[in-house]
mmCIF file of C-alpha atoms in Angstrom:
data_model
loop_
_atom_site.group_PDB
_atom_site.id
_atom_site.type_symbol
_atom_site.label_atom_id
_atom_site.label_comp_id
_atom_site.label_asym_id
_atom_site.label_seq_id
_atom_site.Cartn_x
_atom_site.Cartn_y
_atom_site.Cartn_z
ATOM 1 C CA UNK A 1 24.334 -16.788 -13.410
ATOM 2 C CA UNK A 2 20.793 -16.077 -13.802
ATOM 3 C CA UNK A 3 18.941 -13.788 -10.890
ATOM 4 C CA UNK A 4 15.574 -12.479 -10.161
ATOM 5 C CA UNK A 5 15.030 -9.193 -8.149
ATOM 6 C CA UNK A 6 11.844 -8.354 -6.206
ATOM 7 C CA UNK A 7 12.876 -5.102 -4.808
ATOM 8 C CA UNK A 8 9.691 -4.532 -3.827
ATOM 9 C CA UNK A 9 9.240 -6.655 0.029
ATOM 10 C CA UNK A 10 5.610 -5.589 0.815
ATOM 11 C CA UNK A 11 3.311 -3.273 -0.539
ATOM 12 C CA UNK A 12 -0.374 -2.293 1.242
ATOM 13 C CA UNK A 13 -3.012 -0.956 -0.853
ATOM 14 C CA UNK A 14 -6.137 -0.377 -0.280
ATOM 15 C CA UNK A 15 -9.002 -2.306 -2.195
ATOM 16 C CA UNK A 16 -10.016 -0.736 -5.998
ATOM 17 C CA UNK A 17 -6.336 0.512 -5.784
ATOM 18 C CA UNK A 18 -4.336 -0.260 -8.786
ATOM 19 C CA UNK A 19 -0.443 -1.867 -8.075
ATOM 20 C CA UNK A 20 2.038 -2.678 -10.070
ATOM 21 C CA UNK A 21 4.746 -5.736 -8.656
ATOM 22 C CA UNK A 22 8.499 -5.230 -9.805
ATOM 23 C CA UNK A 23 10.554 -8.110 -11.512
ATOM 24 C CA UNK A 24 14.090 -7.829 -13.063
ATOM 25 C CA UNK A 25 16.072 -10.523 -13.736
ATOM 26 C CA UNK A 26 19.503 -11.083 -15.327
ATOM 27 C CA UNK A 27 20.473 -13.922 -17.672
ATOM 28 C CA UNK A 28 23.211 -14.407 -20.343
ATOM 29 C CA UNK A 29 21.075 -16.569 -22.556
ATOM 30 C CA UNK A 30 19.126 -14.814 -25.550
ATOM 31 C CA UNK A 31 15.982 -17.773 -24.991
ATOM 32 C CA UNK A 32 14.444 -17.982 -21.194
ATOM 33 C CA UNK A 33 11.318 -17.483 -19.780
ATOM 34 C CA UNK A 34 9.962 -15.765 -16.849
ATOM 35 C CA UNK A 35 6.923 -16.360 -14.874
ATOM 36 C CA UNK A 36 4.386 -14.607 -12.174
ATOM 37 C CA UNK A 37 3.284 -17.303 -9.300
ATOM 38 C CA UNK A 38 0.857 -16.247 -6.617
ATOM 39 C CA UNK A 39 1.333 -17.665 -2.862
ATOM 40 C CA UNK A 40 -2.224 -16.719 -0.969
ATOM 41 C CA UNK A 41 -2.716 -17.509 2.979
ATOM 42 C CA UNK A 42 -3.126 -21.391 1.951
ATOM 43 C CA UNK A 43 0.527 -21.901 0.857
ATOM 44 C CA UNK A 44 0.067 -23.649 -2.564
ATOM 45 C CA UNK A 45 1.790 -21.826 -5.880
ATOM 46 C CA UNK A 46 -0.224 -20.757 -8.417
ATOM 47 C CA UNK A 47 0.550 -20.488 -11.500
ATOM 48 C CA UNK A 48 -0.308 -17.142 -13.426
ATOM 49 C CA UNK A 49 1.736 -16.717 -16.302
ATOM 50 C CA UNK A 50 4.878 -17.843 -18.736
ATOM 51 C CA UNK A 51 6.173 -15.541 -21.254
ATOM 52 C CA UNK A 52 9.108 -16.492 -23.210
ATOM 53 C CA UNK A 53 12.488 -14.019 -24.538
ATOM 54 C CA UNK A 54 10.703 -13.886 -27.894
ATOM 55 C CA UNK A 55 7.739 -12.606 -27.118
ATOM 56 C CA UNK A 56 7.691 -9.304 -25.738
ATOM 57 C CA UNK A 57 3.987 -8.945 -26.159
ATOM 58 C CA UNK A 58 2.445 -7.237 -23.194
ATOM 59 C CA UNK A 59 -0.932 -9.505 -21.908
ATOM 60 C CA UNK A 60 -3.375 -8.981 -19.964
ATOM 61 C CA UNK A 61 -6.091 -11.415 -18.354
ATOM 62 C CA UNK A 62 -9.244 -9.909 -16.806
ATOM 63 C CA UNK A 63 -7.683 -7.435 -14.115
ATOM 64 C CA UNK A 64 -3.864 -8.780 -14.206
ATOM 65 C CA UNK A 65 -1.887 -7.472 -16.983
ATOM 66 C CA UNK A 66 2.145 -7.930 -17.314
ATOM 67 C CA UNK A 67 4.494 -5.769 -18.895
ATOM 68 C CA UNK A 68 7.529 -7.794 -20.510
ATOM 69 C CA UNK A 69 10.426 -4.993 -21.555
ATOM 70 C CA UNK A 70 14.162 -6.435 -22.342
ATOM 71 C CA UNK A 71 15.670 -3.399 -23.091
ATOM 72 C CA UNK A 72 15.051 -3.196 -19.174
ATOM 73 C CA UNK A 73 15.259 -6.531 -18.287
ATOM 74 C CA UNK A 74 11.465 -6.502 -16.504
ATOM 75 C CA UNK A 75 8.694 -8.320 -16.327
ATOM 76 C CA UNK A 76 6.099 -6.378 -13.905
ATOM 77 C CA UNK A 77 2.988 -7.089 -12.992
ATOM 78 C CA UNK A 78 -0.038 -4.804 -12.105
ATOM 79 C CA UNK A 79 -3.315 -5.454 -11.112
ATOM 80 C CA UNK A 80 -6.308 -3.246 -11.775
ATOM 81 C CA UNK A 81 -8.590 -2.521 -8.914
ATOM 82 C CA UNK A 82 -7.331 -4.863 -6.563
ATOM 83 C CA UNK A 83 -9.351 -6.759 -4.285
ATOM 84 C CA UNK A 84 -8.834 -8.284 -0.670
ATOM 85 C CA UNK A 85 -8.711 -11.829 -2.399
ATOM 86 C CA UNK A 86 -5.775 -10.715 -4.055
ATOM 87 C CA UNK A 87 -3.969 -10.865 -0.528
ATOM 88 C CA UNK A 88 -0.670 -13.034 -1.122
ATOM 89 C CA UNK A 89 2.368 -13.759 -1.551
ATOM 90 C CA UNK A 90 3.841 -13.054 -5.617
ATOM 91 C CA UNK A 91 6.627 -14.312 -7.077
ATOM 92 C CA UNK A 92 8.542 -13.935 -10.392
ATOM 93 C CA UNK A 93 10.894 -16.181 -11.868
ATOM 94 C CA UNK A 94 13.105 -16.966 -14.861
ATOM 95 C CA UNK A 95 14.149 -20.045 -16.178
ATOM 96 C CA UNK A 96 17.006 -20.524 -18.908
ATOM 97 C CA UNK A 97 16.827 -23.292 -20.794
ATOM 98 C CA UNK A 98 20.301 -24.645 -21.509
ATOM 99 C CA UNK A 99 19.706 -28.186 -23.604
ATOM 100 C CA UNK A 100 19.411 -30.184 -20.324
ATOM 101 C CA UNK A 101 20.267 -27.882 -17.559
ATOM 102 C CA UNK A 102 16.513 -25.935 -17.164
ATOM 103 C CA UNK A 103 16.868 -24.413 -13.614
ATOM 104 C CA UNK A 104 13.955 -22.443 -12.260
ATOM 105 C CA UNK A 105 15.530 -19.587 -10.007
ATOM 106 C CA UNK A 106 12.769 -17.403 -8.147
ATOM 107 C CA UNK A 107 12.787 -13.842 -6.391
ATOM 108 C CA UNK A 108 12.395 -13.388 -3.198
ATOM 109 C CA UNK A 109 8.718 -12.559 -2.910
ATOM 110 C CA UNK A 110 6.633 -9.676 -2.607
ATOM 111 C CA UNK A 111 3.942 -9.597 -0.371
ATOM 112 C CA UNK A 112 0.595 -7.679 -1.218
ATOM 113 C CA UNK A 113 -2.080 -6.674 1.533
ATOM 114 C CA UNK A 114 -5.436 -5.404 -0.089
ATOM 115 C CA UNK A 115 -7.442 -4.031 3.051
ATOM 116 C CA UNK A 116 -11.060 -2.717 2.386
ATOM 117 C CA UNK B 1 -6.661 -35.410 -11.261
ATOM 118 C CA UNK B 2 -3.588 -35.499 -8.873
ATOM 119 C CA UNK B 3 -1.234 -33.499 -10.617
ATOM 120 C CA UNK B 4 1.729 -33.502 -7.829
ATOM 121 C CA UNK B 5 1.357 -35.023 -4.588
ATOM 122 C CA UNK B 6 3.707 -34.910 -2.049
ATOM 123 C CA UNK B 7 3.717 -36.873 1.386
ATOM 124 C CA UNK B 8 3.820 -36.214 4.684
ATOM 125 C CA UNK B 9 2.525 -32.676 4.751
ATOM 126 C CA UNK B 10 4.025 -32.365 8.193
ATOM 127 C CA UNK B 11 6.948 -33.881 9.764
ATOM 128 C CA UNK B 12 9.127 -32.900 12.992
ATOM 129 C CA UNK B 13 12.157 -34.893 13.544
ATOM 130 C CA UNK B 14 15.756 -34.678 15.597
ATOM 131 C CA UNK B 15 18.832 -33.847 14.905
ATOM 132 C CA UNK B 16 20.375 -36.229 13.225
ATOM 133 C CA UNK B 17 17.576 -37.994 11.951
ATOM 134 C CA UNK B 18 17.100 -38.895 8.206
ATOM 135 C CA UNK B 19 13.909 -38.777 6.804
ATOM 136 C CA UNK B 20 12.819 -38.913 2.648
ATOM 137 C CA UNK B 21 9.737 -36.763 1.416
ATOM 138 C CA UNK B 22 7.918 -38.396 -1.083
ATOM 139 C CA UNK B 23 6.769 -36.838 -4.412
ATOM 140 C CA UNK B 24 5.052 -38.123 -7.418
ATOM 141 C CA UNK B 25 3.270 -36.630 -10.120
ATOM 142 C CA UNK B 26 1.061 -38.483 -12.227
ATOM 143 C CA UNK B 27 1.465 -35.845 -15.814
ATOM 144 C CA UNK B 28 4.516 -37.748 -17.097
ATOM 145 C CA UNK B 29 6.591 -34.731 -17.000
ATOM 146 C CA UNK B 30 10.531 -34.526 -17.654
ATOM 147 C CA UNK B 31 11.343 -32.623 -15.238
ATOM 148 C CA UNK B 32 11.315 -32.529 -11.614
ATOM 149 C CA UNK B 33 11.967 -30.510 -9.083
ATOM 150 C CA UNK B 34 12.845 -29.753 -5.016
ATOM 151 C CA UNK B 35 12.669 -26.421 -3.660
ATOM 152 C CA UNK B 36 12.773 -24.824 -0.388
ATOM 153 C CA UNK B 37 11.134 -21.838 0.967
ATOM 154 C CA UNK B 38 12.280 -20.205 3.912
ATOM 155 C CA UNK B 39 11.449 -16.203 5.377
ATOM 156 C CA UNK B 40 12.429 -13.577 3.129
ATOM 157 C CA UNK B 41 14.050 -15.598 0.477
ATOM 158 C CA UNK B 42 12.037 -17.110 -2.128
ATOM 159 C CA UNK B 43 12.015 -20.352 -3.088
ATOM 160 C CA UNK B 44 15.630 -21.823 -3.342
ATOM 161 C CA UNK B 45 15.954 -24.587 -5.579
ATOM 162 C CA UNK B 46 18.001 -27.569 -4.003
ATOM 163 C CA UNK B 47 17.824 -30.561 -6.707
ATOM 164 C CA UNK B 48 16.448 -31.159 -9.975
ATOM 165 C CA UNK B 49 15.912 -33.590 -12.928
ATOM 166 C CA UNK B 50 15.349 -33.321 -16.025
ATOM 167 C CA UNK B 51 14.382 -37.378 -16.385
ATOM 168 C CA UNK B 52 14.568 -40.721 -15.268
ATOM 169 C CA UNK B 53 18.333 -41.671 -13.782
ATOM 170 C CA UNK B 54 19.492 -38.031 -14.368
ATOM 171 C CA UNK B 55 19.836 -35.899 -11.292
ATOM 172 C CA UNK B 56 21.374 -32.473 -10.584
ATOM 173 C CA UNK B 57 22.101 -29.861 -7.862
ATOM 174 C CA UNK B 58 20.465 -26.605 -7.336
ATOM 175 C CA UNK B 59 21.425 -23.055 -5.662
ATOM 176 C CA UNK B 60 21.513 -25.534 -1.913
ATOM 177 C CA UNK B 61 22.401 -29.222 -2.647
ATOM 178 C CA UNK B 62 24.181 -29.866 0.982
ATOM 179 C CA UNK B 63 22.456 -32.175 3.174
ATOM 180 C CA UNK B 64 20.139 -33.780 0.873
ATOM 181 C CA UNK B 65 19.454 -36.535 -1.517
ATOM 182 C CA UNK B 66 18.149 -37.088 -4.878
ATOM 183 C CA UNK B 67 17.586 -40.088 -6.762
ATOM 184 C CA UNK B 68 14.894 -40.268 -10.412
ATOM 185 C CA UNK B 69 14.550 -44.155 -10.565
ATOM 186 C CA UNK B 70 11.277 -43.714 -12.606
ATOM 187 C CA UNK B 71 9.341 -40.834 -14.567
ATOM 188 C CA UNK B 72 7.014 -40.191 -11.735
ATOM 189 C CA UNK B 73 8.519 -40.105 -8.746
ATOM 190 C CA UNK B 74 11.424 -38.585 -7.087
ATOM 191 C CA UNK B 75 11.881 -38.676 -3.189
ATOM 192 C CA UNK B 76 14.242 -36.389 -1.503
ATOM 193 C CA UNK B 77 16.098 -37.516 1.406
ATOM 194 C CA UNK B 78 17.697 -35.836 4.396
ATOM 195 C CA UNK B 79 20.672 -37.881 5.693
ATOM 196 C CA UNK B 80 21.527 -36.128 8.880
ATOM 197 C CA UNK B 81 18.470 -33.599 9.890
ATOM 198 C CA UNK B 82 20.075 -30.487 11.204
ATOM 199 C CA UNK B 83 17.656 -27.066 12.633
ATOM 200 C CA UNK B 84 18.920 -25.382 9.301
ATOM 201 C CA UNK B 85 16.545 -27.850 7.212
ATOM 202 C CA UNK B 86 13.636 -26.801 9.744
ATOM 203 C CA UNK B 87 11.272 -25.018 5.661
ATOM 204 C CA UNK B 88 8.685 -25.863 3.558
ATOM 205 C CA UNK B 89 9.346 -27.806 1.089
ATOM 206 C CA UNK B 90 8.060 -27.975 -2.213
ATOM 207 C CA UNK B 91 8.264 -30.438 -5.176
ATOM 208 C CA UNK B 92 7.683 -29.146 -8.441
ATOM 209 C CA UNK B 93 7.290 -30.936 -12.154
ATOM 210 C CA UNK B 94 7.020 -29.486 -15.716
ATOM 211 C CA UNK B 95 6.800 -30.216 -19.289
ATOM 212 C CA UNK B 96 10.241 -29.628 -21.109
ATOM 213 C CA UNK B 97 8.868 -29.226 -24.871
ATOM 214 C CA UNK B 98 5.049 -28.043 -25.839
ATOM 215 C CA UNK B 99 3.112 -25.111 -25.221
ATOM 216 C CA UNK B 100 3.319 -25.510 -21.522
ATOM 217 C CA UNK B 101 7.040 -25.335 -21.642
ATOM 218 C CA UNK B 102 8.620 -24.772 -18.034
ATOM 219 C CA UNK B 103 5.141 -24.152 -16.323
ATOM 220 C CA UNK B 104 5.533 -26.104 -12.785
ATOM 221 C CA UNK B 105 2.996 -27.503 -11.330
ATOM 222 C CA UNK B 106 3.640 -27.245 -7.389
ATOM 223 C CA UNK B 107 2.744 -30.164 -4.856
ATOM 224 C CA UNK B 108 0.988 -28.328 -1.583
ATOM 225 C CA UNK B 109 4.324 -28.275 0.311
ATOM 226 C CA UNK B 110 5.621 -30.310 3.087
ATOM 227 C CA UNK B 111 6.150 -28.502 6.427
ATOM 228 C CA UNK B 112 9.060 -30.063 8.349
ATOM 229 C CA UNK B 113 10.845 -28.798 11.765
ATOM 230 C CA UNK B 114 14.281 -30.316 13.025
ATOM 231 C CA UNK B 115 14.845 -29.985 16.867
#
């Protein structure tokens, strides 16, 4: 069964700070993909990023960057000097995609708190 | 653009009560979803589907209701409202081929308590 680990329950930094967010997940299939989803204050998901099992390309988008390694089985996020609006909730998740039977399965969470 | 909209945003109901939140999403995506999220533990997902009249259960199926009569909607239904079902809920849809692949687009969440 797949399974997503956020070890990490909540981190404080303070703002210009860099932090890195923990994801490992376990799967049997060799194609999946993982994602980062960000939870702020509001409550609505946002969508940061997909990567699928073939592409093991590290990427980076103006101060997020994400570091996919299967040897390890991660997929961990850091963000470069971190700012209060970064405040939220963070999510990773994997989804195999078996023919019909595509189930989503999300960690638990960690929570980042950027203070000035 | 509407993307996912789900209805009501808040609900409190009794024990025992039955209730069905609404979703719809307006991208013509395969595949939709029901999660819950609750303290401490994610998002959990209770029912999916990956199209019209095809319907499956997630990681916590038991006391709810699926049905995918067309594309764009897909209401889930509590038959017996118990305090355990007191979450958020959320109601997700993606593409299941393309470049957007598994991306979900999240409604904002529907709040309910059970007394």
């Amino acid at each position: 069964a797949q399974k997503v680990t956020q070890a990490q329950t909540e981190i404080s930094v303070v703002e210009k700070e860099d932090v890195t967010l923990d994801c490992v997940y376990e799967t049997r299939d060799t194609t999946y993909y993982l994602f980062w989803y960000k939870q702020p204050p509001s409550g609505e998901l946002v969508f940061l990023i997909r990567r699928n099992s073939f592409d093991e390309q590290n990427e980076i988008s103006g101060r997020y960057s994400w570091n996919f390694q299967k040897s390890t089985s991660s997929f961990n996020f850091t963000i470069t000097a971190s700012q209060v609006v970064d405040s939220a909730v963070y999510f990773c998740a994997l989804m195999e995609n078996t023919g019909t039977a595509s189930k989503l399965t999300f960690g638990t969470g960690t929570r980042l708190q950027v203070t000035l | 653009n509407a993307g996912v909209t789900q209805t009501p945003k808040f609900q409190v109901l009794k024990t025992g009560q039955s209730m069905t939140l609404q979703c719809a999403q307006d991208m013509n995506h395969e595949y939709m979803s029901w999660y819950r999220q609750d303290p401490g533990m994610g998002l959990r997902l209770i029912h999916y589907s990956v199209g019209a009249g095809i319907t499956d259960q997630g990681e916590v199926p038991n006391g709810y209701n699926v049905s995918r009569s067309t594309t764009e909607d897909f209401p889930l239904r509590l038959l017996s409202a118990a305090p355990s079902q007191t979450s958020v809920y959320f109601c997700a849809s993606s593409s299941l081929a393309g470049p957007n692949t598994g991306e979900q687009f999240f409604g904002e969440g529907s709040r309910l308590t059970v007394l």
